[in-house]
Amino acid sequence: MELNKRQMDILEIVKADGPITGEQIAVRLSLVRATIRPDLAILTMAGYLDARPRVGYFYSGKKPSKSISDSMNAMKVGDFQSMPVVVSEQFSVYDAICHMFLEDVGSLFVVDKSSHLTGVLSRKDLLRTTLSNHEIDKIPVHVIMTRMPNITYCVKQDTLIKASKKMIDKQIDSLPVIVDTGDGLEVVGRMTKTNITAAFLSLADDHEL
Ligand code: ADP
């Protein structure tokens, strides 16, 4: 948060001479108390100043916390992503289900022989196939996956806000984090709703909620 000139002046006065009343600060600035009331409120809310009834304002010494929106805009996919779990297009549905359990993930990314992203498998994709088919060890995953170019993905440099919006808009639980190599998309990470929840929690730590 950026302070204006008057707020900086107030901060200097309180640092030097606090505790000091609002009235006294106003006199020092040749202003009336009402004029500086919004500035004092902002400085107090942002954590620069503490206010005690009948004592006045004093410098908190605390580092002012960034606004929640500043903190959120600084959060990048690369700082919160998980390791991707990938399977080949030839994996059977049965093997993919086993893999999902072993790796403890909710989605698998499917890659071709050159390790380029070709599809996504969700829990329900696998469940659906299992309900309607008894030979899941014979069906390759490329038959049932959601495939390129319909895959929604993100890159490390994206903000978490952008990634969250994609997940909500498309009603999906995860995004592959990719690097575009020019001849295909290489999967380098996994961004999930759980990663977003962890990021949300870290904001609470920042703000000591
Ligand atoms: P579930 O199907 O278990 O509820 P999702 O909500 O993630 O899990 O998936 C819903 C559908 O969207 C599935 O058919 C899945 O293949 C597809 N899907 C999942 N993630 C993506 C993605 N990143 N891009 C495109 N489609 C996806």
PDB file of C-alpha atoms and ligand atoms in Angstrom:
ATOM      1  CA  MET A   1       0.000   0.000   0.000  1.00  0.00           C
ATOM      2  CA  GLU A   2       1.373   3.420  -0.929  1.00  0.00           C
ATOM      3  CA  LEU A   3       1.115   6.237   1.573  1.00  0.00           C
ATOM      4  CA  ASN A   4       0.440   9.800   0.496  1.00  0.00           C
ATOM      5  CA  LYS A   5       2.583  12.740   1.618  1.00  0.00           C
ATOM      6  CA  ARG A   6       0.315  13.650   4.550  1.00  0.00           C
ATOM      7  CA  GLN A   7       0.203  10.051   5.806  1.00  0.00           C
ATOM      8  CA  MET A   8       4.017   9.894   5.662  1.00  0.00           C
ATOM      9  CA  ASP A   9       4.213  13.178   7.615  1.00  0.00           C
ATOM     10  CA  ILE A  10       1.842  11.812  10.249  1.00  0.00           C
ATOM     11  CA  LEU A  11       3.901   8.644  10.513  1.00  0.00           C
ATOM     12  CA  GLU A  12       7.087  10.696  11.078  1.00  0.00           C
ATOM     13  CA  ILE A  13       5.428  12.805  13.789  1.00  0.00           C
ATOM     14  CA  VAL A  14       4.116   9.739  15.638  1.00  0.00           C
ATOM     15  CA  LYS A  15       7.436   7.915  15.285  1.00  0.00           C
ATOM     16  CA  ALA A  16       9.260  10.872  16.821  1.00  0.00           C
ATOM     17  CA  ASP A  17       6.770  11.994  19.455  1.00  0.00           C
ATOM     18  CA  GLY A  18       4.197   9.248  20.041  1.00  0.00           C
ATOM     19  CA  PRO A  19       2.068   8.587  21.937  1.00  0.00           C
ATOM     20  CA  ILE A  20       0.377  11.685  20.626  1.00  0.00           C
ATOM     21  CA  THR A  21      -3.289  12.585  20.199  1.00  0.00           C
ATOM     22  CA  GLY A  22      -4.998  13.193  16.878  1.00  0.00           C
ATOM     23  CA  GLU A  23      -5.591  16.778  17.956  1.00  0.00           C
ATOM     24  CA  GLN A  24      -1.880  17.355  18.580  1.00  0.00           C
ATOM     25  CA  ILE A  25      -0.921  15.778  15.247  1.00  0.00           C
ATOM     26  CA  ALA A  26      -3.393  18.078  13.474  1.00  0.00           C
ATOM     27  CA  VAL A  27      -1.910  21.163  15.182  1.00  0.00           C
ATOM     28  CA  ARG A  28       1.603  20.124  14.131  1.00  0.00           C
ATOM     29  CA  LEU A  29       0.403  19.927  10.525  1.00  0.00           C
ATOM     30  CA  SER A  30      -1.590  23.186  10.797  1.00  0.00           C
ATOM     31  CA  LEU A  31      -4.742  21.260   9.978  1.00  0.00           C
ATOM     32  CA  VAL A  32      -7.957  20.486  11.802  1.00  0.00           C
ATOM     33  CA  ARG A  33      -8.526  17.079  13.387  1.00  0.00           C
ATOM     34  CA  ALA A  34     -11.363  16.207  10.950  1.00  0.00           C
ATOM     35  CA  THR A  35      -9.052  16.594   7.954  1.00  0.00           C
ATOM     36  CA  ILE A  36      -6.599  13.990   9.134  1.00  0.00           C
ATOM     37  CA  ARG A  37      -9.205  11.552  10.490  1.00  0.00           C
ATOM     38  CA  PRO A  38      -9.262   9.376   7.271  1.00  0.00           C
ATOM     39  CA  ASP A  39      -5.439   9.304   7.217  1.00  0.00           C
ATOM     40  CA  LEU A  40      -5.291   8.149  10.819  1.00  0.00           C
ATOM     41  CA  ALA A  41      -7.885   5.460  10.082  1.00  0.00           C
ATOM     42  CA  ILE A  42      -5.875   4.186   7.103  1.00  0.00           C
ATOM     43  CA  LEU A  43      -2.588   4.181   9.035  1.00  0.00           C
ATOM     44  CA  THR A  44      -4.236   2.315  11.903  1.00  0.00           C
ATOM     45  CA  MET A  45      -6.014  -0.242   9.687  1.00  0.00           C
ATOM     46  CA  ALA A  46      -2.849  -0.903   7.692  1.00  0.00           C
ATOM     47  CA  GLY A  47      -1.003  -1.634  10.930  1.00  0.00           C
ATOM     48  CA  TYR A  48       1.455   1.297  10.882  1.00  0.00           C
ATOM     49  CA  LEU A  49      -0.073   2.905  13.970  1.00  0.00           C
ATOM     50  CA  ASP A  50      -1.766   1.656  17.107  1.00  0.00           C
ATOM     51  CA  ALA A  51      -4.387   3.775  18.821  1.00  0.00           C
ATOM     52  CA  ARG A  52      -5.192   3.709  22.540  1.00  0.00           C
ATOM     53  CA  PRO A  53      -8.144   5.595  23.984  1.00  0.00           C
ATOM     54  CA  ARG A  54      -7.062   8.585  26.093  1.00  0.00           C
ATOM     55  CA  VAL A  55      -3.401   7.946  25.234  1.00  0.00           C
ATOM     56  CA  GLY A  56      -3.280   8.609  21.520  1.00  0.00           C
ATOM     57  CA  TYR A  57      -1.434   7.197  18.578  1.00  0.00           C
ATOM     58  CA  PHE A  58       1.879   5.446  18.737  1.00  0.00           C
ATOM     59  CA  TYR A  59       4.092   3.779  16.168  1.00  0.00           C
ATOM     60  CA  SER A  60       3.385   0.041  16.089  1.00  0.00           C
ATOM     61  CA  GLY A  61       6.853  -0.905  14.844  1.00  0.00           C
ATOM     62  CA  LYS A  62       5.116  -3.672  12.901  1.00  0.00           C
ATOM     63  CA  LYS A  63       5.824  -4.099   9.236  1.00  0.00           C
ATOM     64  CA  PRO A  64       2.594  -3.095   7.564  1.00  0.00           C
ATOM     65  CA  SER A  65       0.974  -6.064   5.891  1.00  0.00           C
ATOM     66  CA  LYS A  66       0.414  -6.005   2.170  1.00  0.00           C
ATOM     67  CA  SER A  67      -3.216  -5.785   1.093  1.00  0.00           C
ATOM     68  CA  ILE A  68      -4.831  -9.165   0.419  1.00  0.00           C
ATOM     69  CA  SER A  69      -5.255  -8.254  -3.233  1.00  0.00           C
ATOM     70  CA  ASP A  70      -1.529  -7.365  -3.585  1.00  0.00           C
ATOM     71  CA  SER A  71      -0.604 -10.679  -1.949  1.00  0.00           C
ATOM     72  CA  MET A  72      -2.942 -12.628  -4.233  1.00  0.00           C
ATOM     73  CA  ASN A  73      -1.625 -10.978  -7.384  1.00  0.00           C
ATOM     74  CA  ALA A  74       1.925 -11.892  -6.370  1.00  0.00           C
ATOM     75  CA  MET A  75       1.096 -15.622  -6.117  1.00  0.00           C
ATOM     76  CA  LYS A  76       2.334 -17.543  -9.126  1.00  0.00           C
ATOM     77  CA  VAL A  77       1.528 -21.079 -10.314  1.00  0.00           C
ATOM     78  CA  GLY A  78       5.231 -22.006 -10.159  1.00  0.00           C
ATOM     79  CA  ASP A  79       5.307 -21.392  -6.397  1.00  0.00           C
ATOM     80  CA  PHE A  80       2.328 -23.604  -5.557  1.00  0.00           C
ATOM     81  CA  GLN A  81       2.219 -26.372  -8.190  1.00  0.00           C
ATOM     82  CA  SER A  82       2.597 -30.111  -7.475  1.00  0.00           C
ATOM     83  CA  MET A  83       4.461 -32.797  -9.388  1.00  0.00           C
ATOM     84  CA  PRO A  84       2.541 -34.006 -12.439  1.00  0.00           C
ATOM     85  CA  VAL A  85       1.526 -37.653 -12.740  1.00  0.00           C
ATOM     86  CA  VAL A  86       1.570 -38.770 -16.365  1.00  0.00           C
ATOM     87  CA  VAL A  87       0.649 -41.994 -18.152  1.00  0.00           C
ATOM     88  CA  SER A  88       1.147 -43.105 -21.733  1.00  0.00           C
ATOM     89  CA  GLU A  89      -1.714 -43.213 -24.250  1.00  0.00           C
ATOM     90  CA  GLN A  90      -1.429 -47.000 -24.383  1.00  0.00           C
ATOM     91  CA  PHE A  91      -2.064 -47.476 -20.645  1.00  0.00           C
ATOM     92  CA  SER A  92      -5.219 -49.501 -20.042  1.00  0.00           C
ATOM     93  CA  VAL A  93      -8.087 -47.982 -18.069  1.00  0.00           C
ATOM     94  CA  TYR A  94      -7.429 -50.631 -15.393  1.00  0.00           C
ATOM     95  CA  ASP A  95      -3.749 -49.602 -15.081  1.00  0.00           C
ATOM     96  CA  ALA A  96      -4.708 -45.929 -15.006  1.00  0.00           C
ATOM     97  CA  ILE A  97      -7.059 -46.568 -12.060  1.00  0.00           C
ATOM     98  CA  CYS A  98      -4.281 -48.432 -10.201  1.00  0.00           C
ATOM     99  CA  HIS A  99      -1.900 -45.562 -10.974  1.00  0.00           C
ATOM    100  CA  MET A 100      -4.352 -42.998  -9.667  1.00  0.00           C
ATOM    101  CA  PHE A 101      -4.613 -44.862  -6.354  1.00  0.00           C
ATOM    102  CA  LEU A 102      -0.864 -45.478  -6.058  1.00  0.00           C
ATOM    103  CA  GLU A 103       0.030 -41.863  -6.800  1.00  0.00           C
ATOM    104  CA  ASP A 104      -2.883 -40.541  -4.719  1.00  0.00           C
ATOM    105  CA  VAL A 105      -4.049 -37.987  -7.315  1.00  0.00           C
ATOM    106  CA  GLY A 106      -7.418 -37.036  -8.773  1.00  0.00           C
ATOM    107  CA  SER A 107      -6.328 -36.571 -12.383  1.00  0.00           C
ATOM    108  CA  LEU A 108      -3.758 -38.103 -14.701  1.00  0.00           C
ATOM    109  CA  PHE A 109      -2.178 -36.387 -17.680  1.00  0.00           C
ATOM    110  CA  VAL A 110      -1.720 -38.475 -20.803  1.00  0.00           C
ATOM    111  CA  VAL A 111       1.359 -38.096 -23.010  1.00  0.00           C
ATOM    112  CA  ASP A 112       2.453 -39.518 -26.374  1.00  0.00           C
ATOM    113  CA  LYS A 113       5.780 -41.188 -27.248  1.00  0.00           C
ATOM    114  CA  SER A 114       7.521 -37.797 -27.397  1.00  0.00           C
ATOM    115  CA  SER A 115       6.226 -36.985 -23.873  1.00  0.00           C
ATOM    116  CA  HIS A 116       3.889 -34.317 -25.241  1.00  0.00           C
ATOM    117  CA  LEU A 117       0.522 -33.715 -23.597  1.00  0.00           C
ATOM    118  CA  THR A 118      -2.361 -35.364 -25.462  1.00  0.00           C
ATOM    119  CA  GLY A 119      -5.077 -35.804 -22.835  1.00  0.00           C
ATOM    120  CA  VAL A 120      -6.471 -35.658 -19.297  1.00  0.00           C
ATOM    121  CA  LEU A 121      -8.165 -38.409 -17.282  1.00  0.00           C
ATOM    122  CA  SER A 122     -10.343 -37.546 -14.303  1.00  0.00           C
ATOM    123  CA  ARG A 123     -11.751 -39.845 -11.624  1.00  0.00           C
ATOM    124  CA  LYS A 124     -15.196 -39.722 -13.214  1.00  0.00           C
ATOM    125  CA  ASP A 125     -13.822 -40.477 -16.702  1.00  0.00           C
ATOM    126  CA  LEU A 126     -12.437 -43.727 -15.300  1.00  0.00           C
ATOM    127  CA  LEU A 127     -15.532 -44.492 -13.199  1.00  0.00           C
ATOM    128  CA  ARG A 128     -17.826 -43.940 -16.170  1.00  0.00           C
ATOM    129  CA  THR A 129     -15.876 -46.389 -18.312  1.00  0.00           C
ATOM    130  CA  THR A 130     -15.768 -48.933 -15.511  1.00  0.00           C
ATOM    131  CA  LEU A 131     -19.549 -48.808 -15.054  1.00  0.00           C
ATOM    132  CA  SER A 132     -20.294 -49.382 -18.726  1.00  0.00           C
ATOM    133  CA  ASN A 133     -17.515 -51.793 -19.572  1.00  0.00           C
ATOM    134  CA  HIS A 134     -16.206 -55.018 -18.103  1.00  0.00           C
ATOM    135  CA  GLU A 135     -12.949 -55.258 -19.998  1.00  0.00           C
ATOM    136  CA  ILE A 136     -11.186 -52.199 -18.689  1.00  0.00           C
ATOM    137  CA  ASP A 137      -7.834 -53.963 -18.895  1.00  0.00           C
ATOM    138  CA  LYS A 138      -8.248 -53.979 -22.701  1.00  0.00           C
ATOM    139  CA  ILE A 139      -9.320 -50.375 -23.286  1.00  0.00           C
ATOM    140  CA  PRO A 140      -6.450 -47.917 -23.803  1.00  0.00           C
ATOM    141  CA  VAL A 141      -6.886 -44.581 -22.050  1.00  0.00           C
ATOM    142  CA  HIS A 142      -6.610 -42.562 -25.277  1.00  0.00           C
ATOM    143  CA  VAL A 143     -10.093 -43.851 -26.189  1.00  0.00           C
ATOM    144  CA  ILE A 144     -11.777 -42.286 -23.158  1.00  0.00           C
ATOM    145  CA  MET A 145      -9.610 -39.282 -22.223  1.00  0.00           C
ATOM    146  CA  THR A 146     -10.432 -35.624 -22.844  1.00  0.00           C
ATOM    147  CA  ARG A 147      -8.002 -34.785 -25.621  1.00  0.00           C
ATOM    148  CA  MET A 148      -6.084 -31.926 -27.151  1.00  0.00           C
ATOM    149  CA  PRO A 149      -6.918 -29.302 -28.335  1.00  0.00           C
ATOM    150  CA  ASN A 150      -9.618 -29.261 -25.643  1.00  0.00           C
ATOM    151  CA  ILE A 151      -7.191 -29.317 -22.712  1.00  0.00           C
ATOM    152  CA  THR A 152      -7.062 -26.245 -20.501  1.00  0.00           C
ATOM    153  CA  TYR A 153      -3.577 -25.628 -19.143  1.00  0.00           C
ATOM    154  CA  CYS A 154      -1.432 -22.968 -17.490  1.00  0.00           C
ATOM    155  CA  VAL A 155       2.228 -21.950 -17.268  1.00  0.00           C
ATOM    156  CA  LYS A 156       4.449 -21.377 -14.198  1.00  0.00           C
ATOM    157  CA  GLN A 157       4.388 -17.615 -14.656  1.00  0.00           C
ATOM    158  CA  ASP A 158       0.570 -17.394 -14.543  1.00  0.00           C
ATOM    159  CA  THR A 159      -0.982 -15.907 -11.428  1.00  0.00           C
ATOM    160  CA  LEU A 160      -2.982 -18.237  -9.206  1.00  0.00           C
ATOM    161  CA  ILE A 161      -5.945 -15.971  -9.856  1.00  0.00           C
ATOM    162  CA  LYS A 162      -5.758 -16.720 -13.592  1.00  0.00           C
ATOM    163  CA  ALA A 163      -5.414 -20.467 -12.949  1.00  0.00           C
ATOM    164  CA  SER A 164      -8.335 -20.422 -10.462  1.00  0.00           C
ATOM    165  CA  LYS A 165     -10.528 -18.635 -12.969  1.00  0.00           C
ATOM    166  CA  LYS A 166      -9.789 -21.271 -15.623  1.00  0.00           C
ATOM    167  CA  MET A 167     -10.705 -24.094 -13.216  1.00  0.00           C
ATOM    168  CA  ILE A 168     -13.943 -22.415 -12.176  1.00  0.00           C
ATOM    169  CA  ASP A 169     -14.970 -21.385 -15.717  1.00  0.00           C
ATOM    170  CA  LYS A 170     -14.342 -24.871 -17.135  1.00  0.00           C
ATOM    171  CA  GLN A 171     -15.565 -26.706 -13.996  1.00  0.00           C
ATOM    172  CA  ILE A 172     -12.434 -28.847 -13.731  1.00  0.00           C
ATOM    173  CA  ASP A 173     -10.325 -29.871 -10.738  1.00  0.00           C
ATOM    174  CA  SER A 174      -6.843 -29.501 -12.178  1.00  0.00           C
ATOM    175  CA  LEU A 175      -4.670 -27.952 -14.874  1.00  0.00           C
ATOM    176  CA  PRO A 176      -1.473 -29.294 -16.340  1.00  0.00           C
ATOM    177  CA  VAL A 177       1.389 -26.813 -16.009  1.00  0.00           C
ATOM    178  CA  ILE A 178       3.151 -26.866 -19.359  1.00  0.00           C
ATOM    179  CA  VAL A 179       6.145 -25.579 -21.263  1.00  0.00           C
ATOM    180  CA  ASP A 180       5.513 -25.050 -24.976  1.00  0.00           C
ATOM    181  CA  THR A 181       8.575 -26.503 -26.700  1.00  0.00           C
ATOM    182  CA  GLY A 182       7.419 -25.442 -30.156  1.00  0.00           C
ATOM    183  CA  ASP A 183       6.602 -28.954 -31.326  1.00  0.00           C
ATOM    184  CA  GLY A 184       4.394 -29.885 -28.376  1.00  0.00           C
ATOM    185  CA  LEU A 185       3.442 -29.203 -24.769  1.00  0.00           C
ATOM    186  CA  GLU A 186       5.730 -30.660 -22.118  1.00  0.00           C
ATOM    187  CA  VAL A 187       4.026 -31.290 -18.756  1.00  0.00           C
ATOM    188  CA  VAL A 188       6.124 -29.826 -15.914  1.00  0.00           C
ATOM    189  CA  GLY A 189       3.561 -29.566 -13.115  1.00  0.00           C
ATOM    190  CA  ARG A 190       0.034 -29.957 -11.832  1.00  0.00           C
ATOM    191  CA  MET A 191      -2.179 -27.190 -10.442  1.00  0.00           C
ATOM    192  CA  THR A 192      -5.171 -28.405  -8.446  1.00  0.00           C
ATOM    193  CA  LYS A 193      -7.932 -26.997  -6.285  1.00  0.00           C
ATOM    194  CA  THR A 194      -5.945 -28.304  -3.297  1.00  0.00           C
ATOM    195  CA  ASN A 195      -2.971 -26.134  -4.329  1.00  0.00           C
ATOM    196  CA  ILE A 196      -5.331 -23.151  -4.461  1.00  0.00           C
ATOM    197  CA  THR A 197      -6.654 -23.983  -0.972  1.00  0.00           C
ATOM    198  CA  ALA A 198      -3.069 -24.150   0.357  1.00  0.00           C
ATOM    199  CA  ALA A 199      -2.344 -20.755  -1.201  1.00  0.00           C
ATOM    200  CA  PHE A 200      -5.512 -19.346   0.365  1.00  0.00           C
ATOM    201  CA  LEU A 201      -4.358 -20.592   3.769  1.00  0.00           C
ATOM    202  CA  SER A 202      -0.931 -18.988   3.337  1.00  0.00           C
ATOM    203  CA  LEU A 203      -2.700 -15.651   2.928  1.00  0.00           C
ATOM    204  CA  ALA A 204      -4.245 -16.139   6.347  1.00  0.00           C
ATOM    205  CA  ASP A 205      -0.748 -16.650   7.824  1.00  0.00           C
ATOM    206  CA  ASP A 206       0.434 -13.449   6.129  1.00  0.00           C
ATOM    207  CA  HIS A 207      -2.397 -11.526   7.675  1.00  0.00           C
ATOM    208  CA  GLU A 208      -2.448 -13.331  11.042  1.00  0.00           C
ATOM    209  CA  LEU A 209      -6.192 -13.908  10.745  1.00  0.00           C
TER     210      LEU A 209
HETATM  211  P1  ADP B   1     -14.256 -35.306 -12.273  1.00  0.00           P
HETATM  212  O1  ADP B   1     -14.638 -35.741 -13.672  1.00  0.00           O
HETATM  213  O2  ADP B   1     -13.693 -36.448 -11.459  1.00  0.00           O
HETATM  214  O3  ADP B   1     -15.337 -34.554 -11.565  1.00  0.00           O
HETATM  215  P2  ADP B   1     -12.921 -32.922 -13.253  1.00  0.00           P
HETATM  216  O4  ADP B   1     -14.011 -31.998 -12.820  1.00  0.00           O
HETATM  217  O5  ADP B   1     -11.514 -32.459 -13.144  1.00  0.00           O
HETATM  218  O6  ADP B   1     -13.015 -34.292 -12.459  1.00  0.00           O
HETATM  219  O7  ADP B   1     -13.174 -33.330 -14.790  1.00  0.00           O
HETATM  220  C1  ADP B   1     -14.392 -33.120 -15.468  1.00  0.00           C
HETATM  221  C2  ADP B   1     -14.181 -33.439 -16.950  1.00  0.00           C
HETATM  222  O8  ADP B   1     -13.277 -32.465 -17.501  1.00  0.00           O
HETATM  223  C3  ADP B   1     -13.551 -34.796 -17.226  1.00  0.00           C
HETATM  224  O9  ADP B   1     -14.167 -35.376 -18.356  1.00  0.00           O
HETATM  225  C4  ADP B   1     -12.093 -34.508 -17.498  1.00  0.00           C
HETATM  226  O10 ADP B   1     -11.502 -35.373 -18.444  1.00  0.00           O
HETATM  227  C5  ADP B   1     -12.144 -33.098 -18.050  1.00  0.00           C
HETATM  228  N1  ADP B   1     -10.949 -32.309 -17.621  1.00  0.00           N
HETATM  229  C6  ADP B   1     -10.314 -32.349 -16.432  1.00  0.00           C
HETATM  230  N2  ADP B   1      -9.266 -31.504 -16.401  1.00  0.00           N
HETATM  231  C7  ADP B   1      -9.234 -30.908 -17.616  1.00  0.00           C
HETATM  232  C8  ADP B   1      -8.396 -29.927 -18.243  1.00  0.00           C
HETATM  233  N3  ADP B   1      -7.366 -29.384 -17.589  1.00  0.00           N
HETATM  234  N4  ADP B   1      -8.680 -29.542 -19.508  1.00  0.00           N
HETATM  235  C9  ADP B   1      -9.735 -30.083 -20.172  1.00  0.00           C
HETATM  236  N5  ADP B   1     -10.559 -31.016 -19.665  1.00  0.00           N
HETATM  237  C10 ADP B   1     -10.324 -31.422 -18.399  1.00  0.00           C
END
